[in-house]
GROMACS .gro file of C-alpha atoms in nm:
model
  138
    1MET     CA    1 -12.438  -2.659   9.252
    2LEU     CA    2 -12.223  -2.351   9.238
    3ARG     CA    3 -11.941  -2.292   9.477
    4VAL     CA    4 -11.893  -1.937   9.591
    5GLY     CA    5 -11.629  -1.863   9.847
    6GLY     CA    6 -11.601  -2.227   9.946
    7ARG     CA    7 -11.966  -2.261  10.051
    8ARG     CA    8 -12.244  -2.431   9.867
    9ARG     CA    9 -12.539  -2.219   9.756
   10ARG     CA   10 -12.870  -2.392   9.766
   11ARG     CA   11 -13.152  -2.282   9.544
   12LEU     CA   12 -13.466  -2.181   9.726
   13PRO     CA   13 -13.788  -2.339   9.607
   14VAL     CA   14 -14.016  -2.111   9.405
   15ASN     CA   15 -14.303  -1.984   9.620
   16ALA     CA   16 -14.598  -1.866   9.411
   17GLU     CA   17 -14.835  -1.793   9.702
   18ILE     CA   18 -14.961  -1.445   9.783
   19ASN     CA   19 -14.988  -1.344  10.146
   20LEU     CA   20 -15.352  -1.240  10.174
   21THR     CA   21 -15.335  -1.125  10.535
   22ASN     CA   22 -15.199  -0.784  10.450
   23LEU     CA   23 -15.444  -0.741  10.165
   24ILE     CA   24 -15.738  -0.828  10.389
   25ASP     CA   25 -15.616  -0.586  10.655
   26VAL     CA   26 -15.601  -0.302  10.402
   27ALA     CA   27 -15.950  -0.387  10.272
   28PHE     CA   28 -16.099  -0.379  10.626
   29VAL     CA   29 -15.930  -0.048  10.703
   30LEU     CA   30 -16.072   0.106  10.385
   31LEU     CA   31 -16.417  -0.034  10.466
   32ILE     CA   32 -16.408   0.124  10.811
   33ILE     CA   33 -16.298   0.458  10.667
   34PHE     CA   34 -16.580   0.458  10.416
   35MET     CA   35 -16.835   0.362  10.686
   36ILE     CA   36 -16.724   0.652  10.901
   37THR     CA   37 -16.704   0.913  10.626
   38ALA     CA   38 -17.028   0.825  10.439
   39PRO     CA   39 -17.264   0.995  10.685
   40ILE     CA   40 -17.038   1.301  10.698
   41LEU     CA   41 -17.059   1.346  10.321
   42GLN     CA   42 -17.434   1.400  10.329
   43GLY     CA   43 -17.512   1.767  10.287
   44GLY     CA   44 -17.740   1.988  10.488
   45ILE     CA   45 -17.819   1.970  10.854
   46GLU     CA   46 -17.944   1.678  11.060
   47VAL     CA   47 -18.325   1.651  11.054
   48ALA     CA   48 -18.564   1.372  11.152
   49LEU     CA   49 -18.700   1.273  10.812
   50PRO     CA   50 -19.050   1.126  10.768
   51GLN     CA   51 -19.071   0.758  10.673
   52ALA     CA   52 -19.205   0.643  10.335
   53ASP     CA   53 -19.176   0.360  10.087
   54ALA     CA   54 -18.924   0.513   9.855
   55ALA     CA   55 -18.596   0.428   9.686
   56PRO     CA   56 -18.278   0.589   9.823
   57ILE     CA   57 -18.130   0.892   9.650
   58THR     CA   58 -17.837   0.785   9.432
   59THR     CA   59 -17.670   1.119   9.362
   60SER     CA   60 -17.463   1.291   9.625
   61ASP     CA   61 -17.385   1.610   9.433
   62ALA     CA   62 -17.730   1.759   9.479
   63LEU     CA   63 -17.774   2.090   9.658
   64VAL     CA   64 -17.941   2.022   9.994
   65VAL     CA   65 -18.208   2.257  10.135
   66SER     CA   66 -18.325   2.170  10.488
   67VAL     CA   67 -18.622   2.285  10.694
   68ALA     CA   68 -18.547   2.227  11.066
   69ARG     CA   69 -18.792   2.135  11.338
   70ASN     CA   70 -18.827   2.498  11.449
   71GLY     CA   71 -18.893   2.618  11.092
   72ASP     CA   72 -18.543   2.751  11.019
   73VAL     CA   73 -18.436   2.711  10.659
   74PHE     CA   74 -18.083   2.607  10.565
   75VAL     CA   75 -17.909   2.597  10.228
   76GLU     CA   76 -17.644   2.330  10.276
   77LYS     CA   77 -17.536   2.432  10.632
   78VAL     CA   78 -17.601   2.803  10.599
   79LYS     CA   79 -17.900   2.932  10.794
   80VAL     CA   80 -18.113   3.191  10.616
   81ALA     CA   81 -18.309   3.452  10.810
   82SER     CA   82 -18.618   3.473  10.587
   83LEU     CA   83 -18.762   3.331  10.266
   84ASP     CA   84 -18.659   3.646  10.079
   85GLU     CA   85 -18.300   3.593  10.192
   86PHE     CA   86 -18.343   3.222  10.099
   87GLU     CA   87 -18.385   3.320   9.733
   88ASN     CA   88 -18.061   3.516   9.733
   89VAL     CA   89 -17.857   3.252   9.915
   90PHE     CA   90 -18.008   2.974   9.706
   91ARG     CA   91 -17.924   3.151   9.380
   92THR     CA   92 -17.564   3.190   9.500
   93TYR     CA   93 -17.530   2.823   9.575
   94ALA     CA   94 -17.724   2.697   9.273
   95THR     CA   95 -17.540   2.901   9.012
   96GLY     CA   96 -17.196   2.912   9.175
   97GLU     CA   97 -17.152   2.536   9.184
   98LYS     CA   98 -17.347   2.449   8.866
   99ARG     CA   99 -17.562   2.196   9.050
  100LYS     CA  100 -17.867   2.077   8.863
  101GLN     CA  101 -18.044   1.875   9.132
  102VAL     CA  102 -18.185   1.990   9.465
  103THR     CA  103 -18.280   1.773   9.761
  104LEU     CA  104 -18.535   1.916  10.003
  105LYS     CA  105 -18.516   1.778  10.354
  106GLY     CA  106 -18.805   1.864  10.588
  107ASP     CA  107 -18.820   1.755  10.951
  108ARG     CA  108 -19.119   1.531  11.025
  109ALA     CA  109 -19.234   1.766  11.304
  110VAL     CA  110 -19.239   2.076  11.083
  111PRO     CA  111 -19.574   2.180  10.936
  112PHE     CA  112 -19.614   2.075  10.573
  113GLY     CA  113 -19.687   2.437  10.478
  114ALA     CA  114 -19.332   2.544  10.571
  115VAL     CA  115 -19.182   2.285  10.337
  116VAL     CA  116 -19.426   2.382  10.059
  117ASP     CA  117 -19.332   2.752  10.102
  118VAL     CA  118 -18.967   2.666  10.037
  119LEU     CA  119 -19.062   2.441   9.746
  120GLY     CA  120 -19.277   2.719   9.598
  121ARG     CA  121 -18.983   2.960   9.614
  122MET     CA  122 -18.766   2.711   9.426
  123VAL     CA  123 -19.037   2.659   9.161
  124ARG     CA  124 -19.062   3.036   9.118
  125MET     CA  125 -18.686   3.041   9.051
  126ASP     CA  126 -18.733   2.781   8.772
  127ILE     CA  127 -18.572   2.492   8.959
  128ALA     CA  128 -18.710   2.183   8.785
  129ASP     CA  129 -18.535   1.892   8.953
  130VAL     CA  130 -18.630   1.886   9.322
  131GLY     CA  131 -18.633   1.565   9.525
  132LEU     CA  132 -18.792   1.526   9.868
  133ALA     CA  133 -18.572   1.333  10.113
  134VAL     CA  134 -18.742   1.066  10.324
  135GLU     CA  135 -18.625   0.782  10.544
  136PRO     CA  136 -18.707   0.438  10.401
  137ARG     CA  137 -18.939   0.219  10.600
  138ASN     CA  138 -18.798  -0.097  10.753
   0.00000   0.00000   0.00000
């Protein structure tokens, strides 16, 4: 062994283990953060969707149009006063952000005709890719 300053220096054994406790703690914190923020990232307003046997929507960058229980129409979270105003607001959102897909969310208590009116306006504006949002059955 080497003598430094009159004391003997001992070599420490090589420790090749990784402390996983800190790594697991970080992973759990990230999981919790993603679980909390995932519902917030959904666009549009909160509506009670009808249930159907359908696959979940995989894209999150779609423009969300919602029809609320009372018949109010929203583009993302912006309420529109009428269907004529809907066309103007929708064009602003659709062209300004270069979104190609649209998700239409209709509350289950709203008459089907109100949802079809909004869908008809989008078809008249040459929107080709419209998906109807539903809640998957258990």
